[in-house]
Coordinates of C-alpha atoms and ligand atoms in Angstrom, one line a residue:
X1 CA 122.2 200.7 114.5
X2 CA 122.1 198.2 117.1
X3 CA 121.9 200.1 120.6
X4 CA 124.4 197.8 122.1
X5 CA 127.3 198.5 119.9
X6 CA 127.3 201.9 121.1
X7 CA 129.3 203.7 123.9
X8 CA 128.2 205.3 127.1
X9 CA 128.9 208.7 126.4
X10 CA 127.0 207.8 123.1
X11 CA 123.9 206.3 124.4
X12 CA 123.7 208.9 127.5
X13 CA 123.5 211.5 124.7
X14 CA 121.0 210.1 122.7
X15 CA 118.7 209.3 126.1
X16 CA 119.0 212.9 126.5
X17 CA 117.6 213.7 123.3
X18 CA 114.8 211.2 124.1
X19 CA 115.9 208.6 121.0
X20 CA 116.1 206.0 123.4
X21 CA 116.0 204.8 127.2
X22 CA 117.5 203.1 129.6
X23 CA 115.4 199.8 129.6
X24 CA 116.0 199.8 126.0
X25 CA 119.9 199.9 126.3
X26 CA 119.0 197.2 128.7
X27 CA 116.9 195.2 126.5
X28 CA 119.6 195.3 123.6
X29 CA 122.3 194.0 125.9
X30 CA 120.6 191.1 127.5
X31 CA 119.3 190.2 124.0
X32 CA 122.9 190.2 123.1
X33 CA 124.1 188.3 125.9
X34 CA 121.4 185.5 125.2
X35 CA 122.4 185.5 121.4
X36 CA 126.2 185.6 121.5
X37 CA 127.5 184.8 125.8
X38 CA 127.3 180.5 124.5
X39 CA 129.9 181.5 122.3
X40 CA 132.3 183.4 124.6
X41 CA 130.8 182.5 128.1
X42 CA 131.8 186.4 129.7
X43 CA 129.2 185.9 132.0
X44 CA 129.3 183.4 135.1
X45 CA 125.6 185.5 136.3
X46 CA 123.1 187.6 134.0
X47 CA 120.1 188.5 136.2
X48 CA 117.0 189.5 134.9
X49 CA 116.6 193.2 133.1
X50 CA 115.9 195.6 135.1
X51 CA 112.4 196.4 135.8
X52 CA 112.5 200.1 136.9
X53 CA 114.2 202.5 134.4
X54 CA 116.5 204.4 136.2
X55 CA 117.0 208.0 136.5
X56 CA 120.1 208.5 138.0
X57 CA 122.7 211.1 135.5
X58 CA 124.1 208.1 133.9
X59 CA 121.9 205.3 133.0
X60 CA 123.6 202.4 131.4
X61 CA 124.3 199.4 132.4
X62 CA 127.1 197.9 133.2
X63 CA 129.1 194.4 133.6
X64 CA 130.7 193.4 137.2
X65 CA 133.2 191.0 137.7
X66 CA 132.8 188.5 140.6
X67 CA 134.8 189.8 142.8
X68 CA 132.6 193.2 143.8
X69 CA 129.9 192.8 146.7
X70 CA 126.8 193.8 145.7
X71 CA 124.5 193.3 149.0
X72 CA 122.8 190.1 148.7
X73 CA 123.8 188.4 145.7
X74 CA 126.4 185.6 144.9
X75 CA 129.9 186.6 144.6
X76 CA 132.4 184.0 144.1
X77 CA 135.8 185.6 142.8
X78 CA 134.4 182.5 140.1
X79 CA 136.3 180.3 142.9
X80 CA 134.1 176.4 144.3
X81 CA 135.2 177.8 147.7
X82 CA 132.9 180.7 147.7
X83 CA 129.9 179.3 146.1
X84 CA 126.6 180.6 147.5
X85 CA 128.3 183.5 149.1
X86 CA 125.9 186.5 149.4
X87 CA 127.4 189.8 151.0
X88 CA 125.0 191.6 153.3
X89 CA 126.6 195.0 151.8
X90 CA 127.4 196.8 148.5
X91 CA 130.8 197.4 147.7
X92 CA 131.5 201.5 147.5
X93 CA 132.3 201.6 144.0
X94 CA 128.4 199.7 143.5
X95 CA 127.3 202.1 145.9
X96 CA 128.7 205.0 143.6
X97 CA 127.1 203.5 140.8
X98 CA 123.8 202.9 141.8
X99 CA 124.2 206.5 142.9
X100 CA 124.5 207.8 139.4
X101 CA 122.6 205.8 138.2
X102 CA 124.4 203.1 136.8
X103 CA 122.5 199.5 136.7
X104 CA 125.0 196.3 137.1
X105 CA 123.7 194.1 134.7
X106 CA 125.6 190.8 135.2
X107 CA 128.7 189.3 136.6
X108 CA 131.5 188.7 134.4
X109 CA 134.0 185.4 134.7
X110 CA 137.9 185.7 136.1
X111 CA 140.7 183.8 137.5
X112 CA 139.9 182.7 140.3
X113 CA 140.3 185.2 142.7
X114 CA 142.0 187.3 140.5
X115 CA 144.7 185.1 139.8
X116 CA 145.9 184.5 136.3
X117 CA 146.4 186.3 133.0
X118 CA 144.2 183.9 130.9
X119 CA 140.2 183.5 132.3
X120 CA 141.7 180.0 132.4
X121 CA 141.5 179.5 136.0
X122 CA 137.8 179.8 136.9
X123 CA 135.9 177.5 138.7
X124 CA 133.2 178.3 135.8
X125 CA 135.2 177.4 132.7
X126 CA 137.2 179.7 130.7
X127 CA 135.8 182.5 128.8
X128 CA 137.0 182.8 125.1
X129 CA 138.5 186.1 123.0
X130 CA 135.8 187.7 120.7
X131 CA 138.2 188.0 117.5
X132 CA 139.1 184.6 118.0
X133 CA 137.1 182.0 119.4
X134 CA 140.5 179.6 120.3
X135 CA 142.4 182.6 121.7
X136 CA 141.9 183.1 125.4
X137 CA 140.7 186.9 126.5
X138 CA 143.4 187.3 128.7
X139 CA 143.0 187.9 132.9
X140 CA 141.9 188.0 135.3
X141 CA 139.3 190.5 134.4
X142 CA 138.9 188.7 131.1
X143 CA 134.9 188.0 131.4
X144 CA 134.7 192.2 131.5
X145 CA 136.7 192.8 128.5
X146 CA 135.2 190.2 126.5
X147 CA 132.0 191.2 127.1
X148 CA 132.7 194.7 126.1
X149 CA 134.2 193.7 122.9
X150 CA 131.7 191.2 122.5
X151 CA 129.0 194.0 123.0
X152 CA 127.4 192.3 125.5
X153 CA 127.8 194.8 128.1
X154 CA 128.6 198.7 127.3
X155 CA 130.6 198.7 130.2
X156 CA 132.4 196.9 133.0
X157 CA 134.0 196.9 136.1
X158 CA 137.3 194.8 136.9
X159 CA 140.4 194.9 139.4
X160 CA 144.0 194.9 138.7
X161 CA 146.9 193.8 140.9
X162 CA 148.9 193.0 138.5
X163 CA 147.7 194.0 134.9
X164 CA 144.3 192.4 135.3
X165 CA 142.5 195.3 133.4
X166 CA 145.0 196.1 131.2
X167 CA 145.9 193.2 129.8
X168 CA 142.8 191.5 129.1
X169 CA 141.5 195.0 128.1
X170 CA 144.5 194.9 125.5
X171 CA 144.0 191.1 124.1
X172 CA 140.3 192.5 124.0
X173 CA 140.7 195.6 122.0
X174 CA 139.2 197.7 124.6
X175 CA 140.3 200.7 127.0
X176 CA 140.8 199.4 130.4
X177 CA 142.4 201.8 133.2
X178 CA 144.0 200.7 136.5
X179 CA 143.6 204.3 138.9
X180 CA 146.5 204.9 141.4
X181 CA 146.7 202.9 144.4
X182 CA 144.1 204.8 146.5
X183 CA 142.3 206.5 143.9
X184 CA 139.3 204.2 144.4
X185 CA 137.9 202.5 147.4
X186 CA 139.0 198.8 147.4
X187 CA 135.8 198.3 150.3
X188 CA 133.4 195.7 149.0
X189 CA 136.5 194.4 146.4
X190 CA 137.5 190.6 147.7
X191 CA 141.2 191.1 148.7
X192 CA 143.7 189.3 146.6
X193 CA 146.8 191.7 147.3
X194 CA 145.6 194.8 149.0
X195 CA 148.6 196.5 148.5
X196 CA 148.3 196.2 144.6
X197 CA 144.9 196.2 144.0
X198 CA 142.5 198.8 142.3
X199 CA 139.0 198.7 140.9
X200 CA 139.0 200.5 137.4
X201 CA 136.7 200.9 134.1
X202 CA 136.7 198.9 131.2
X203 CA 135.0 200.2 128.1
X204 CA 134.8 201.0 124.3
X205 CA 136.4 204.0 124.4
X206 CA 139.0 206.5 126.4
X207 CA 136.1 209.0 127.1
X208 CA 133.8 206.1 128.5
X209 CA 136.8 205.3 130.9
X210 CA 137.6 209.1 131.8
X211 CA 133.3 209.4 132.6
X212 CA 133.8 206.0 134.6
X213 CA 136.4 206.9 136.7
X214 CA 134.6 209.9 137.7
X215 CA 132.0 208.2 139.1
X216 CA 133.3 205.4 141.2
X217 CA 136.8 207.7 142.5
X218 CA 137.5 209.2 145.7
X219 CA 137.6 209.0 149.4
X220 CA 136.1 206.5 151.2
X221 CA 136.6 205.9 155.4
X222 CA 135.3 202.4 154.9
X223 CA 138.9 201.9 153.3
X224 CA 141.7 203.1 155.2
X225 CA 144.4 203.0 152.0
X226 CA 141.8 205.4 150.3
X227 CA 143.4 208.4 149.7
X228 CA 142.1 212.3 150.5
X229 CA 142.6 213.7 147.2
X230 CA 140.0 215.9 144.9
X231 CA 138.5 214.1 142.4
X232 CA 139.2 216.0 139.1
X233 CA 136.3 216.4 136.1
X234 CA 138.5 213.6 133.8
X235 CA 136.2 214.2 131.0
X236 CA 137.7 218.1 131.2
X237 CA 141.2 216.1 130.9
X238 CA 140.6 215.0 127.1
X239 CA 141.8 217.5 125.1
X240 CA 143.1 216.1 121.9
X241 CA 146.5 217.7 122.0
X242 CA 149.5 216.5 123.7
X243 CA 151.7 219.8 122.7
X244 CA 154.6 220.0 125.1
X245 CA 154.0 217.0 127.0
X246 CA 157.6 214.9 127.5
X247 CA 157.1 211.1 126.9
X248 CA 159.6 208.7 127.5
X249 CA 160.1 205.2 126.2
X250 CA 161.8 202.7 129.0
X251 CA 164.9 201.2 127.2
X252 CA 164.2 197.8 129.3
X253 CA 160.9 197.6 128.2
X254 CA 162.2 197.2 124.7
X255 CA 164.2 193.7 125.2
X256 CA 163.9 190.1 123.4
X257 CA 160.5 188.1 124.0
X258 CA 158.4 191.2 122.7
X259 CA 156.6 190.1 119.2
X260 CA 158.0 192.2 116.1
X261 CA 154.2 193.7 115.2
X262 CA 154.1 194.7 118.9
X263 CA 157.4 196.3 118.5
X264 CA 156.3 198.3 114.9
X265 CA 152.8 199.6 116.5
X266 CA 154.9 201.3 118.9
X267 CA 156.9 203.0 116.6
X268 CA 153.6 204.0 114.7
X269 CA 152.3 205.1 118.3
X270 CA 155.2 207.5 118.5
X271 CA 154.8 209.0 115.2
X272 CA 151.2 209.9 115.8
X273 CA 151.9 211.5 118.9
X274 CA 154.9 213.8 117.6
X275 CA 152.7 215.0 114.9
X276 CA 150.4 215.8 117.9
X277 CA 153.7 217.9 119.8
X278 CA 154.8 215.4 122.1
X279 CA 159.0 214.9 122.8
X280 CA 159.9 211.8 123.0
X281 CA 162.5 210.8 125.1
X282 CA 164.0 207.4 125.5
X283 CA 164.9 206.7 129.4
X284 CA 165.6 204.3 132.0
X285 CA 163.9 202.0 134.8
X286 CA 166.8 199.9 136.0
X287 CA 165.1 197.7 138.2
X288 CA 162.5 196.7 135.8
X289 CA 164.6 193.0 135.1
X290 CA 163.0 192.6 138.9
X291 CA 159.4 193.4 138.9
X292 CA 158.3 190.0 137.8
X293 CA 160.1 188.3 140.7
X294 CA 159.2 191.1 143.4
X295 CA 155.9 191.1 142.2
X296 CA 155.0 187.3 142.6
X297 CA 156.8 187.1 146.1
X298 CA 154.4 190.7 147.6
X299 CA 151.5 189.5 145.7
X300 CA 151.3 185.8 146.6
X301 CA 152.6 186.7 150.1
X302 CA 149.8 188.4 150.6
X303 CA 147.2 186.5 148.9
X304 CA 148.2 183.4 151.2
X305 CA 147.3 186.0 154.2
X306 CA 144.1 187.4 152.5
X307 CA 142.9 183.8 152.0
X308 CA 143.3 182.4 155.1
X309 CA 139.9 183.4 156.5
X310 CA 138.4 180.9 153.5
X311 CA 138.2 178.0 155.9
X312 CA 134.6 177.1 156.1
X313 CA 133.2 178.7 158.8
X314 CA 132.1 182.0 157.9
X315 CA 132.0 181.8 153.7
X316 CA 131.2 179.6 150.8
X317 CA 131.2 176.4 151.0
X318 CA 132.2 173.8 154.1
X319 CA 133.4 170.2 153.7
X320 CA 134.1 167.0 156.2
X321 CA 136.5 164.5 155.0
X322 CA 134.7 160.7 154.7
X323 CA 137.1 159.5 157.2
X324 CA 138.5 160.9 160.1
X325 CA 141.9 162.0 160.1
X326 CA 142.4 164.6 163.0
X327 CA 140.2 167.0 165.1
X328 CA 136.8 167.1 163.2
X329 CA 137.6 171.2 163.3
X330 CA 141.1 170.7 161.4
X331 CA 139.4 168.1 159.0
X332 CA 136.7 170.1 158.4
X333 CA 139.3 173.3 156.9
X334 CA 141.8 171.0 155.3
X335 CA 138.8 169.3 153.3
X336 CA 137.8 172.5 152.8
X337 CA 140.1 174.1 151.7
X338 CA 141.1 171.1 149.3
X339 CA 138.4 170.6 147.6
X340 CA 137.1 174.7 147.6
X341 CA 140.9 176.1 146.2
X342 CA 141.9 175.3 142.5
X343 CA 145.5 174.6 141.3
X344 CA 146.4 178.2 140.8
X345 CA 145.1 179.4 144.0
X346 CA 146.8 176.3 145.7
X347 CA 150.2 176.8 144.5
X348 CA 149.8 181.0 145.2
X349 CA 149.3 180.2 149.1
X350 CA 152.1 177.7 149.3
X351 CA 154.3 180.4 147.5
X352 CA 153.3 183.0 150.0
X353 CA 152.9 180.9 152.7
X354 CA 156.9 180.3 152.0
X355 CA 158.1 183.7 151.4
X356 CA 156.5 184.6 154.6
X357 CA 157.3 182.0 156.9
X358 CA 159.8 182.3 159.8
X359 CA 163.3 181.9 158.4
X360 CA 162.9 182.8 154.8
X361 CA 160.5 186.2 155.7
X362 CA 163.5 188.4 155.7
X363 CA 165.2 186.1 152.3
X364 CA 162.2 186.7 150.4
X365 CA 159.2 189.2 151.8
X366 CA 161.2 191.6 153.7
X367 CA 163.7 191.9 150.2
X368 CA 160.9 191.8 147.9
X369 CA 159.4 194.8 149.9
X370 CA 162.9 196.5 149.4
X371 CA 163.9 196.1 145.9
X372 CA 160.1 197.3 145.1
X373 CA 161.2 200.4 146.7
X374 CA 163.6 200.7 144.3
X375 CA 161.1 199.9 141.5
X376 CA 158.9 202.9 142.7
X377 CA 161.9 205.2 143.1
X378 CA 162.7 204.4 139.4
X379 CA 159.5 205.7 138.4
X380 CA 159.8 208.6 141.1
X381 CA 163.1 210.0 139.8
X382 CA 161.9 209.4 136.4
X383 CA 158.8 211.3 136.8
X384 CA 161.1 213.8 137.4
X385 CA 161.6 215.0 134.0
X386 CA 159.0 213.8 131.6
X387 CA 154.8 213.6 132.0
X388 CA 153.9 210.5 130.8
X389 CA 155.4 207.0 130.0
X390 CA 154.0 204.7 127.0
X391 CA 155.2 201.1 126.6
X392 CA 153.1 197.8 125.4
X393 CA 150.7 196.8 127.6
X394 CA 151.5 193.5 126.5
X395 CA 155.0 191.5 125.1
X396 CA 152.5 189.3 122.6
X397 CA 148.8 189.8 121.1
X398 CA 146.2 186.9 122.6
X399 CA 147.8 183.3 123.5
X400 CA 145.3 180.7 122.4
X401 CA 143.5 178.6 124.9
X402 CA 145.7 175.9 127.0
X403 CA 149.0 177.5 125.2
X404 CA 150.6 178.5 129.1
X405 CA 148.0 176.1 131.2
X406 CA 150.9 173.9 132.5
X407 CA 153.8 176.6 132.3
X408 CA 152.7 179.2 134.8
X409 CA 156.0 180.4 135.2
X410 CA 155.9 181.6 131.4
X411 CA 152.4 182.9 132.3
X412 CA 153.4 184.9 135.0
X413 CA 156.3 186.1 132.8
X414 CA 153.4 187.7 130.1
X415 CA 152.7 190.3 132.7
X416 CA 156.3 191.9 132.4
X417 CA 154.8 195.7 131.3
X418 CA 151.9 195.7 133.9
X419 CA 153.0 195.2 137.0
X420 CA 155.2 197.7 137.7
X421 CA 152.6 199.9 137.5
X422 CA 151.3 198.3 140.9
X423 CA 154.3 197.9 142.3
X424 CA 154.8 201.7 142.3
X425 CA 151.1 202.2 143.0
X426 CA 151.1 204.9 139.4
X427 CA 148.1 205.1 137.0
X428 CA 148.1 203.5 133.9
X429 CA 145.6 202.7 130.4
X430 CA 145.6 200.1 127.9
X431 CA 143.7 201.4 125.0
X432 CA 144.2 199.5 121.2
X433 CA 146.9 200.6 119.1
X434 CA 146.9 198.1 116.2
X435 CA 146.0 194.4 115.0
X436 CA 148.5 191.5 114.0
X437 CA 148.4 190.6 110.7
X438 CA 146.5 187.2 111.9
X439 CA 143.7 190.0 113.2
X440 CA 144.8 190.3 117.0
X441 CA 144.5 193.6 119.0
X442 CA 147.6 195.2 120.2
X443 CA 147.0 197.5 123.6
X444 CA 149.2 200.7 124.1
X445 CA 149.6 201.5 127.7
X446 CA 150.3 204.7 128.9
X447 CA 151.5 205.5 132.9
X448 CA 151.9 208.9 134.7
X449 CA 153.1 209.9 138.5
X450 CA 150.1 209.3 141.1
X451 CA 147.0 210.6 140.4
X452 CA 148.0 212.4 136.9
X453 CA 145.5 210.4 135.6
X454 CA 144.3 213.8 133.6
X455 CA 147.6 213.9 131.8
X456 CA 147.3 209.7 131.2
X457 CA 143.7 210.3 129.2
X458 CA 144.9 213.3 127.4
X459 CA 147.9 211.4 125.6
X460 CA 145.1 208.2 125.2
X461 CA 142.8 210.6 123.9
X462 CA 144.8 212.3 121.7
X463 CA 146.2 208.9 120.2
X464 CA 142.8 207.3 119.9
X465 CA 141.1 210.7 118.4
X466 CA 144.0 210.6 115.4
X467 CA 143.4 206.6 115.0
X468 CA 140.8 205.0 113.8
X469 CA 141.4 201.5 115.7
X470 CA 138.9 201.6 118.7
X471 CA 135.9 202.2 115.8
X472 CA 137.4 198.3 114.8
X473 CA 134.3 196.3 115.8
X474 CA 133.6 192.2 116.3
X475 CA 132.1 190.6 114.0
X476 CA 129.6 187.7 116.2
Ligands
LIG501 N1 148.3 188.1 136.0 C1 148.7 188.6 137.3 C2 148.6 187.5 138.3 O1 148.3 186.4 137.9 C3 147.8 189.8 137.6 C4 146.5 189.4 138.1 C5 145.7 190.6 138.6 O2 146.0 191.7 138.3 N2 144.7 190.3 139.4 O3 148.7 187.7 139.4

């Protein structure tokens, strides 16, 4: 039994018992990392093992993608313009861990800063999908999800704004869990959309997710949008019994452009669960044909605000032109800027730049802000009558590598079932729910009303404990 391989909740037991210890976890996953990470490149930074054991309650280490502080080493969001960044603080959630007693243990790739669906867009290279080499891991937090599924980390940290744990957790074949808006504290995370984003787990199994959750949730002053609510015991939440519960299925979820052995594991999904007691019932979210749109006019129109500060002077990297071409102070952030920003985060701050600019703020911003109103009201009213929602997490199984490169609007079109989770601010999981017959994971994502995330584990729990597909491991 190879020490790596197993989960959190797994390991933590067997420490207990004395079998094993926390440098030895340790060991097993750097010696992993060294053997397998030339293959699948999850990791931009693996830093020596840690010396100390440590004897906080939960002792395992853990993968954190490069977006989180930790106080005084490099974070880059894996973008040039960042390089040599060293925060002089530890983001809350690191805080939380270190306070348990959690070790990060590396820093995993992404798009840079956060945008993408594919690990394609990092300054570092891409990272590559575990069950197939030539298949891309999915993004932005696809460094995390690789490495869990790779078993080169027993679990990780990543941030979605827009399906950036799910989906890579689902193209992965691992849980991956994006809280409600407020549920964590974003201080410490590098701001891509700070009205979408959340910090959330990603690991082998719903039970490591529920345990993770618990330890980096709840109020935090340092982060204004935080939000004053008890933190439940998740793990009490997995009860492997969904009797009662009302699930619906979103009609316009269901549309053209989802792959036919997506389409069957859902139906297979809803048999488990009615053997289990649920009632399905199959429902509506109208404005769902406009999430797409909505979300890349809020999303980019505030990434273009969150990156202006990247200008040389106080981060990462500063640049002079050769020759002069106006003040040496307006040279010095255009050159910058051009040569620090890749393609992807180029064309996101010309897109938001536009929607918010004087003159076509009220065409695009001000009625992007309005119709996703609407899209939270849909989940509001539907909330309403039924607990939980399940759907695909994604419309296809892994893309292979350089399949949507120079298509970005069909790329930003793969994150149809994510996003209006962060439009409306709900919780939602990705946890696996099949293979494709050409060996693929499928994810199945289930979303309740702000903060029922209790109710979300307890329908993932009971799926995965009556499935056998999260025991499915990687052959490296
Ligand atoms: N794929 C989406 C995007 O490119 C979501 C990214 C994310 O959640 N960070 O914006």
């Amino acid at each position: 039994m190879n020490l790596n391989e197993l989960t959190a909740h797994e390991l933590l037991d067997l420490i207990k018992e004395k079998k094993t210890s926390t440098a030895e976890v340790s060991q097993a996953v750097v010696k992993k990392i060294q053997a397998t990470d030339g293959r699948i490149h999850a990791f931009v930074r693996t830093p020596a093992i840690p010396v100390s054991a440590n004897s906080g309650a939960y002792s395992i280490p853990i993968a954190i993608k490069d977006n989180l502080c930790i106080a005084g080493e490099e974070v880059t969001c894996c973008s040039q313009i960042l390089k040599g960044f060293r925060p002089p603080y530890d983001a809350t959630v690191i805080n939380k861990l270190k306070a348990s007693g959690v070790v990060p243990l590396g820093t995993t790739n992404m798009d840079e800063f956060a945008f993408g669906s594919s690990t394609e867009n990092s300054c570092y290279g891409p990272t590559r999908n575990p069950w197939n080499l030539d298949c891309v891991p999915g993004g932005s937090s696809g460094g995390s999800a690789a490495a869990v599924a790779a078993h080169e980390a027993i679990w990780a940290l990543g941030s979605d704004t827009g399906g950036s744990i799910r989906q890579p957790a689902a193209f992965c074949g691992v849980v991956g869990v994006k809280p409600t808006y407020g549920r964590v504290s974003r201080y410490g995370l590098i701001a891509f959309a700070s009205s979408l984003d959340q910090i959330g787990p990603i690991t082998k199994d719903v039970t490591d997710a529920a345990l993770l959750l618990k330890i980096i949730a709840g109020y935090d002053e340092m982060d204004s949008t935080s939000a004053n609510v008890a933190v439940p015991d998740y793990l009490q939440a997995l009860k492997n019994d969904v009797q009662g519960l009302k699930i619906g299925i979103p009609k316009e979820f269901f549309v053209d452009g989802m792959d036919a052995e997506v389409k069957e594991s859902m139906s297979a999904v809803i048999a488990v669960l009615e053997k289990k007691g649920a009632k399905f019932i199959e429902m509506s979210l109208p404005h769902t044909e406009y999430s797409v749109a909505t979300y890349y006019i809020v999303a980019t129109a505030e990434a273009s605000s969150n990156l202006a500060r990247y200008d040389g002077v106080q981060y990462g990297i500063r640049r002079h032109p050769s020759q002069a071409r106006r003040t040496p102070m307006i040279d010095m952030f255009e050159e910058t800027r051009d040569q620090g920003f890749g393609r992807e985060a180029k064309r996101r701050i010309m897109l938001g730049t536009y929607c918010l600019s004087s003159g076509y703020y009220d065409a695009y911003y001000l009625r992007g802000q309005k119709v996703r109103t609407l899209i939270k009201q849909d989940f509001d009213q539907a909330f309403k009558e039924i607990d939980a929602i399940i759907a695909p997490t994604s419309p296809t199984t892994a893309f292979r590598l350089g399949e949507k490169t120079n298509d970005p609007l069909s790329m930003y079109l793969s994150d149809i079932y994510t996003i209006s989770a962060n439009l409306s601010g709900i919780p939602a999981i990705s946890l696996p729910c099949g293979f494709s017959k050409t060996g693929m994971p499928i994810g199945l994502q289930v979303m309740t009303k702000p903060f029922a995330e209790e109710t979300m584990f307890r329908v993932a729990y009971t799926y995965e404990q009556n499935t056998e597909w999260h025991k499915r491991k990687v052959n490296l």
